[in-house]
Coordinates of C-alpha atoms and ligand atoms in Angstrom, one line a residue:
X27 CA 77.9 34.1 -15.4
X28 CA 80.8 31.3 -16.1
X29 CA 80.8 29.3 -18.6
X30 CA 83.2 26.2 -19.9
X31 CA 83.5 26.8 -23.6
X32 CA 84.7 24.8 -26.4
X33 CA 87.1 26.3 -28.8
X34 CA 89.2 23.7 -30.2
X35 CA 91.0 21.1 -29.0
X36 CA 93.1 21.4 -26.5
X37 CA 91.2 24.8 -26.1
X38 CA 88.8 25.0 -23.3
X39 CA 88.2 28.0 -22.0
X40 CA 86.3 29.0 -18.1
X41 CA 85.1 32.4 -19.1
X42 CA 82.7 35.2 -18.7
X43 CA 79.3 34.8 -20.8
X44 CA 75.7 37.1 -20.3
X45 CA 72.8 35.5 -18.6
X46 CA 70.8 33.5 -21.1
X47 CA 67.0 34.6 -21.0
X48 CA 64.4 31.6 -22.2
X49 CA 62.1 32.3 -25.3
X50 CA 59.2 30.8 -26.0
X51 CA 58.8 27.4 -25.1
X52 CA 62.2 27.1 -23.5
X53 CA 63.0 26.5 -20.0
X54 CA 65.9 28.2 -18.3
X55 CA 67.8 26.6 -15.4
X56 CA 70.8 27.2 -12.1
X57 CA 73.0 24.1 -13.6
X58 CA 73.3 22.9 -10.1
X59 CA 75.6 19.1 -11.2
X60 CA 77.1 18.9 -14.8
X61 CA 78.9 15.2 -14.6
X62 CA 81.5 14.6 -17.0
X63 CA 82.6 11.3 -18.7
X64 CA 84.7 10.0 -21.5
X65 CA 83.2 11.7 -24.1
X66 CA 84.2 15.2 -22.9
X67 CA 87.6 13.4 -22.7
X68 CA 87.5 13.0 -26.3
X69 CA 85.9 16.4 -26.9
X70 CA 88.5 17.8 -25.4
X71 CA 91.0 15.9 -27.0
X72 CA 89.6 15.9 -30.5
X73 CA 86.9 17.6 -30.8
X74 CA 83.5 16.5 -32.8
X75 CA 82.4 17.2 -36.1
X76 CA 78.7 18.0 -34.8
X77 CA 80.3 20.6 -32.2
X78 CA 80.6 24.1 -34.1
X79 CA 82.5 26.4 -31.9
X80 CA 82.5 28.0 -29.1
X81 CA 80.4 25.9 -27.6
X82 CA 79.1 25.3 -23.6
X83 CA 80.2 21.6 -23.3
X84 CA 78.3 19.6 -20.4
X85 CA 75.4 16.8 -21.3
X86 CA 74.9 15.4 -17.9
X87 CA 72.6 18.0 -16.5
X88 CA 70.9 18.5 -13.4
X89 CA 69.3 21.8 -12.2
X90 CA 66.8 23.7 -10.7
X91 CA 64.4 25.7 -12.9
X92 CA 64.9 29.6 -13.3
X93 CA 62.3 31.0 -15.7
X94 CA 60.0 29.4 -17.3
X95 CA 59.6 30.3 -21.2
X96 CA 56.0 31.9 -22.6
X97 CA 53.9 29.0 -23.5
X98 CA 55.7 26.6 -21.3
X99 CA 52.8 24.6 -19.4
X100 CA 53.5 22.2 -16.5
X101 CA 56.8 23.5 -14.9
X102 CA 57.7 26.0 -12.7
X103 CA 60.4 27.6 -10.7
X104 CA 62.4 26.0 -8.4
X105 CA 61.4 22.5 -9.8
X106 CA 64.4 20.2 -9.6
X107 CA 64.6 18.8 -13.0
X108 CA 67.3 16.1 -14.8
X109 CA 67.7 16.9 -18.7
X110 CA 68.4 14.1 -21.3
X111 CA 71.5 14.4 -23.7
X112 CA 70.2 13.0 -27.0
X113 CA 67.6 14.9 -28.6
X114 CA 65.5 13.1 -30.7
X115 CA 63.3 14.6 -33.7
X116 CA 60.4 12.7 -32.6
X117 CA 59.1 13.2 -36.1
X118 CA 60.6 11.1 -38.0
X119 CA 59.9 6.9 -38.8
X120 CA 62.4 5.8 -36.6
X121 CA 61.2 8.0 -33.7
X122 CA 57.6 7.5 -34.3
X123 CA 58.4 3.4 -34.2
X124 CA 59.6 4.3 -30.8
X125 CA 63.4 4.0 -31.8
X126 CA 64.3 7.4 -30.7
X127 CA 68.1 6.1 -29.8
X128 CA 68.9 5.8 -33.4
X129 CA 66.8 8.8 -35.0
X130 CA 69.1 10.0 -38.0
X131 CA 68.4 13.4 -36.8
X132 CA 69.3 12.9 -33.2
X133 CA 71.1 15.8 -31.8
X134 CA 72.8 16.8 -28.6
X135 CA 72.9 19.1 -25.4
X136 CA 76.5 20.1 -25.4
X137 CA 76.9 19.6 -29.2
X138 CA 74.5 21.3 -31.3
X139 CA 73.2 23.7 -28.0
X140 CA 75.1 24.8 -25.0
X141 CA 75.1 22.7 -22.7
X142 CA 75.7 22.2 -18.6
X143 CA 79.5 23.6 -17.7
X144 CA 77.5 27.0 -17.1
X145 CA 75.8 28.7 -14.1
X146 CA 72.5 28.8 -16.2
X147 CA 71.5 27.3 -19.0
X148 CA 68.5 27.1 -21.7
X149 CA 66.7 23.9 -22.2
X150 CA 65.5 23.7 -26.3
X151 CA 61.9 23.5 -26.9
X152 CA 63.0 20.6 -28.7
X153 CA 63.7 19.2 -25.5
X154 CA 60.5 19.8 -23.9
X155 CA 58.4 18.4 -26.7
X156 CA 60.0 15.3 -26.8
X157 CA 59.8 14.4 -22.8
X158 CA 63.0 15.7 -22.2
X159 CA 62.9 16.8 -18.8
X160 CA 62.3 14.6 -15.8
X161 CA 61.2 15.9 -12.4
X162 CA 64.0 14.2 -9.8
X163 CA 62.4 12.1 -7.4
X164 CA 62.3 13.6 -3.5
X165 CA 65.1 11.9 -1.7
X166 CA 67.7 12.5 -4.9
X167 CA 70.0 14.7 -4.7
X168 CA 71.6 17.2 -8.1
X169 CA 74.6 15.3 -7.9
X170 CA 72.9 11.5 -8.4
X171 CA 69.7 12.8 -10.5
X172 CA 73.1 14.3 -13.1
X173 CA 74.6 10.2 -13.3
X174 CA 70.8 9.3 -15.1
X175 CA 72.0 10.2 -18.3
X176 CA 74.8 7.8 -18.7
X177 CA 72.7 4.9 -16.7
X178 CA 69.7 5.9 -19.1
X179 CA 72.6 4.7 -22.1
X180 CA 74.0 1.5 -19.9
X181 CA 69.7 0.5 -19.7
X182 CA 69.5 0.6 -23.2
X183 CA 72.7 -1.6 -23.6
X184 CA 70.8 -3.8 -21.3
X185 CA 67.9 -3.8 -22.7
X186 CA 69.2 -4.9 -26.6
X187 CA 71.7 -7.5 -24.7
X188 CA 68.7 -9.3 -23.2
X189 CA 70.5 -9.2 -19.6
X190 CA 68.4 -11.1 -17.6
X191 CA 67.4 -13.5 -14.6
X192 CA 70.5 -15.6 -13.9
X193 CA 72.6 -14.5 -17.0
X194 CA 76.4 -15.0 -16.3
X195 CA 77.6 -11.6 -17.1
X196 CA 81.3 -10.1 -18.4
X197 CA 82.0 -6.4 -18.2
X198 CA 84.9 -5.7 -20.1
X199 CA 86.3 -1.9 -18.7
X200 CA 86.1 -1.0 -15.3
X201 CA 85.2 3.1 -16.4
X202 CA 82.2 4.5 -14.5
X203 CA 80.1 2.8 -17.3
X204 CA 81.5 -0.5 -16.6
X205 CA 80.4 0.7 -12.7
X206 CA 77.0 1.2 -14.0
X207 CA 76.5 -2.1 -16.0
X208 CA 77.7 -3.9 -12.8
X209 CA 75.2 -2.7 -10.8
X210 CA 72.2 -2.4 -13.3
X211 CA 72.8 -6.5 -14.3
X212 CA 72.2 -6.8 -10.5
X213 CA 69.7 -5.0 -10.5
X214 CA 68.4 -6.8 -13.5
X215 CA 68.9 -10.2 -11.6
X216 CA 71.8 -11.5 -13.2
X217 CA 73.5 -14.7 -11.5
X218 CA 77.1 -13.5 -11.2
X219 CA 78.8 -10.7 -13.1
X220 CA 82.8 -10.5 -13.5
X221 CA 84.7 -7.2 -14.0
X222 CA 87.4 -7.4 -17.0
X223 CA 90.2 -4.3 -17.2
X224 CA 94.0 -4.0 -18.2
X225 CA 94.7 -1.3 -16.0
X226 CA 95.1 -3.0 -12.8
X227 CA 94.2 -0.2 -10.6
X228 CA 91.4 1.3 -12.0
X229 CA 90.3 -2.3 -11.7
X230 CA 90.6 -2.7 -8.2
X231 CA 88.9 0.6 -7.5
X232 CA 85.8 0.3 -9.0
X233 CA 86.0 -3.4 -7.8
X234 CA 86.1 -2.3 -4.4
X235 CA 82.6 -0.2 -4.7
X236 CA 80.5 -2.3 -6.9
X237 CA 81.9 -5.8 -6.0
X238 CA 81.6 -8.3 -8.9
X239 CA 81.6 -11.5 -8.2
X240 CA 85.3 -11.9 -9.9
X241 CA 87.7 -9.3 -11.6
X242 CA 89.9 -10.4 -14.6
X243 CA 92.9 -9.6 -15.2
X244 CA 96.1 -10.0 -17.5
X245 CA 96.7 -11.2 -21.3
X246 CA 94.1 -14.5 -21.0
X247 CA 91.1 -12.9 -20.1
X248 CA 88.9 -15.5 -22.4
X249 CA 90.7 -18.2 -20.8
X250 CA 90.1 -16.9 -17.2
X251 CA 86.1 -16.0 -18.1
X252 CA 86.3 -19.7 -19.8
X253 CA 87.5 -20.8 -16.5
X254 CA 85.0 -19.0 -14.3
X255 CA 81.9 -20.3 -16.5
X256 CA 82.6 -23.6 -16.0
X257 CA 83.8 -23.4 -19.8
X258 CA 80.6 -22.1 -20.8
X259 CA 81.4 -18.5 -21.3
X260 CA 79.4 -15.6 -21.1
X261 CA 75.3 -15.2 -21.4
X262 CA 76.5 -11.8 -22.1
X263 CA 79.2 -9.7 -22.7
X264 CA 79.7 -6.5 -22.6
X265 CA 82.3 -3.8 -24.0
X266 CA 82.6 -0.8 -22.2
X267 CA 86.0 0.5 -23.5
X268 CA 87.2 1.8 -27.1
X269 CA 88.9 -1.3 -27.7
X270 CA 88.6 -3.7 -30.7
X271 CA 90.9 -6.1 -28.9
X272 CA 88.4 -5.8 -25.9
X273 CA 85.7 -6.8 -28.8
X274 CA 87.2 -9.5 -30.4
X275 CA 87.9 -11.3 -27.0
X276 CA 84.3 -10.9 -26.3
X277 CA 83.1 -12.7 -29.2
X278 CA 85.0 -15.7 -28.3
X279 CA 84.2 -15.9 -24.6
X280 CA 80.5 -15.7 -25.2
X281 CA 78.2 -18.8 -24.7
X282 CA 76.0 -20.7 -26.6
X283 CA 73.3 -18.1 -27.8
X284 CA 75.2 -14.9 -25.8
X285 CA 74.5 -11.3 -26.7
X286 CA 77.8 -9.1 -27.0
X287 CA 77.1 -5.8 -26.5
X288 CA 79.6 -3.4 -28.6
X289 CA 78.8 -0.4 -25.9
X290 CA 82.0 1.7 -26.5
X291 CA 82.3 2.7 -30.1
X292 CA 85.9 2.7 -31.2
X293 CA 88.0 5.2 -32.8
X294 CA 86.9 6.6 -36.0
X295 CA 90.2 6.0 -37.7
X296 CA 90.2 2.1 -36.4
X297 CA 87.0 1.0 -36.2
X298 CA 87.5 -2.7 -37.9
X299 CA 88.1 -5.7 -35.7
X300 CA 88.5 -9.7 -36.7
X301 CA 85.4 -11.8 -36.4
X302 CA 85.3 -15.5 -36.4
X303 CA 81.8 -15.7 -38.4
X304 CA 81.6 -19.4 -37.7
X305 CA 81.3 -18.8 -34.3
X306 CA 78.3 -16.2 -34.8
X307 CA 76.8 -18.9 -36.8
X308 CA 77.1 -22.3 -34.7
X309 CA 77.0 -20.7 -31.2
X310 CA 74.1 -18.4 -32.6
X311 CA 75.3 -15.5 -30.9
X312 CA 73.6 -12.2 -30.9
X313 CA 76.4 -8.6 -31.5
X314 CA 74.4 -5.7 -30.6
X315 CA 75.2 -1.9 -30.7
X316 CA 73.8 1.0 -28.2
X317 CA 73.6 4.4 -29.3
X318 CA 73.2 6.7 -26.6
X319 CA 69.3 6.7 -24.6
X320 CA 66.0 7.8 -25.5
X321 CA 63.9 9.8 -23.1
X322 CA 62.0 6.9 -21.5
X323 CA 65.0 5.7 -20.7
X324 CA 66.1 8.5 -18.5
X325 CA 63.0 8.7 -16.8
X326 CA 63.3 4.5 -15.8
X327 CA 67.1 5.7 -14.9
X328 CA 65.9 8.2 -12.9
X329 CA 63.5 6.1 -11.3
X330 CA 66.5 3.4 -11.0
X331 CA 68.4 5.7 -8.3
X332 CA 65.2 6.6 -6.2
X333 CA 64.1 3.5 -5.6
X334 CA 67.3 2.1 -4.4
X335 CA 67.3 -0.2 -7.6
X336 CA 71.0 1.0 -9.1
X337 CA 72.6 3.6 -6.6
X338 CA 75.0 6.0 -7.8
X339 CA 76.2 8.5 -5.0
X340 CA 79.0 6.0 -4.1
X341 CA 80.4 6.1 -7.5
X342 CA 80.7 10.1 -7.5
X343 CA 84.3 10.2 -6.1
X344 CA 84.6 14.0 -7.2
X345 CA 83.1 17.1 -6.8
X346 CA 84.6 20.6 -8.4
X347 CA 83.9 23.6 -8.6
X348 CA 83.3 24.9 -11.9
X349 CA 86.4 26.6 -12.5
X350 CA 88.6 23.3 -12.1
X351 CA 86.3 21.9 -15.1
X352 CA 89.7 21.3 -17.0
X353 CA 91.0 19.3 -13.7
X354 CA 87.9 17.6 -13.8
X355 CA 88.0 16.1 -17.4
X356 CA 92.1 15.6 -16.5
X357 CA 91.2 13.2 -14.0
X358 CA 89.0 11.5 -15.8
X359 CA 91.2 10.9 -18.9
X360 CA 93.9 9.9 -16.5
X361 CA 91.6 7.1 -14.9
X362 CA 91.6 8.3 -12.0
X363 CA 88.2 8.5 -11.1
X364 CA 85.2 7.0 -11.0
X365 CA 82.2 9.8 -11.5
X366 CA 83.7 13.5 -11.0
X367 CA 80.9 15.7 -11.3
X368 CA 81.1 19.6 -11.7
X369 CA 79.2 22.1 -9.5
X370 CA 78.7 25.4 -11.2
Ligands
LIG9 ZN1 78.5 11.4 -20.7
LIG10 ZN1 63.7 11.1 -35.3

């Protein structure tokens, strides 16, 4: 079969691999959608201290079962199935306080096991025991069912912001997770909800699909979100780009008692940005992080895009074949896209 492989950066390889058969309690599927994002950007880029390679890349995974591993109970094949990213332990206290985003031993599909750039792949039994694999809803296709991992990721943002009925909401990038938080803080009834990006036409793009209420653009973003609230500023605000700039302007177009979501982490070598304390204090504004998505949270993702709740099939603007995987994560670092998803 074909495979995308990780050798180093700058070194991704399309090659020949043998079928992978599924031990005991593992699941094999037909990777039927493999989306890519930012992260396999960076992978690509710089690779990741948790990736030993070679290594299948691919965490956005949507397929139809294959074989079915001895001991397996509940699936069979042919199911059409969506697989989470994140793996929790589900052991430890963090996980067993329900905090599975943020379990210390958290690994990934992609990372520490190969992941979806393949025909076929094998889902961990670690997987499975931790509610790893959701059923897709009749009525979703691979392609949609594939964009519930990173929407399972935007809900948790969501979720530790507090958006909420009538919240004023800024999205600061305009990326296909910026996409996603648009439509989720609709979907979450927020009262209007303004799109923030420097790159003009990436802007417009995405502004053209998911339609925010206003975009901002230019060097006086605060001033223009200061301008659209009435002077109030932001119930929330949220950073979807690796930018400590981006985060530092969010803290001081936030309202009285706004969450800012730090969504994108920043580079590893730059990761320190200015913060006016005394605003923290008097406006009593809440910073929160968001570390990937537990499995619960794919599931409600995935039950996000059936019901109509938070589409996503407008937001796929490309589809390629396996072999134009490096094309794929091109285009994406470029800015070109929205969602490209891969079809092995
Ligand atoms: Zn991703
Ligand atoms: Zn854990």
């Amino acid at each position: 079969m074909k495979v995308a492989r990780f050798y180093a950066p700058g070194d991704i390889r399309v090659e020949e691999a043998p079928e992978p058969v599924a031990g005991p309690g593992e699941i094999k599927i037909g990777v039927r959608n493999c989306s890519t994002c930012g992260t396999d950007v960076k992978i690509s880029r710089h690779g990741h201290h948790h990736i030993r390679p070679p290594r299948v890349m691919g965490h956005e995974i949507a397929g139809e079962i294959a074989e079915v591993g001895q001991g397996v109970s509940g699936w069979a094949t042919g199911d059409r199935v969506q697989v989470i990213a994140a793996i929790p332990c589900g052991r430890c206290q963090e996980c067993r306080r329900g905090r599975m985003t943020v379990c210390p031993d958290q690994e990934s599909m992609g990372y520490h096991y190969d992941g979806g750039f393949a025909e076929y792949m094998i889902i961990p039994a670690k997987v499975l025991a931790v509610g790893g694999v959701n059923r897709i809803p009749e009525g979703v296709g691979f392609a949609e069912a594939s964009v519930a991992e990173p929407l399972a990721c935007v809900l948790n943002g969501q979720e530790l912001a507090r958006v909420g009925e009538g919240d004023d909401v800024v999205i600061m990038g305009s990326g296909p997770i910026g996409c996603l938080h648009v439509r989720l803080a609709r979907s979450r009834g927020a009262g209007r909800v303004f799109l923030v990006d420097i790159n003009a036409e990436r802007l417009e793009m995405a502004a053209g699909l998911v339609r925010p209420d206003a975009v901002v653009h230019g060097q006086d973003v605060v001033e223009q979100v200061l301008k659209l609230t009435e002077d109030r500023g932001a119930d929330v605000v949220i950073t979807a780009a690796a930018s400590g700039a981006a985060q530092e302007q969010a803290l001081r177009m936030a309202a009285r008692q706004g969450r800012i979501s730090f969504f994108g982490g920043l580079p590893k070598d730059n990761p320190i940005i200015g913060c006016d304390s005394n605003l923290v204090h008097y406006r009593e504004l809440t910073i929160v992080g968001a570390n990937g998505s537990s499995p619960a949270h794919n599931a409600q993702a995935l039950r996000l895009i059936a019901d109509g709740s938070v589409p996503v099939s407008d937001l796929i603007t490309h589809r390629l074949p396996l072999a134009e995987v490096l094309e794929g994560i091109d285009i994406v670092g470029r800015g070109e896209a929205i969602k490209v998803t891969i079809e092995p």
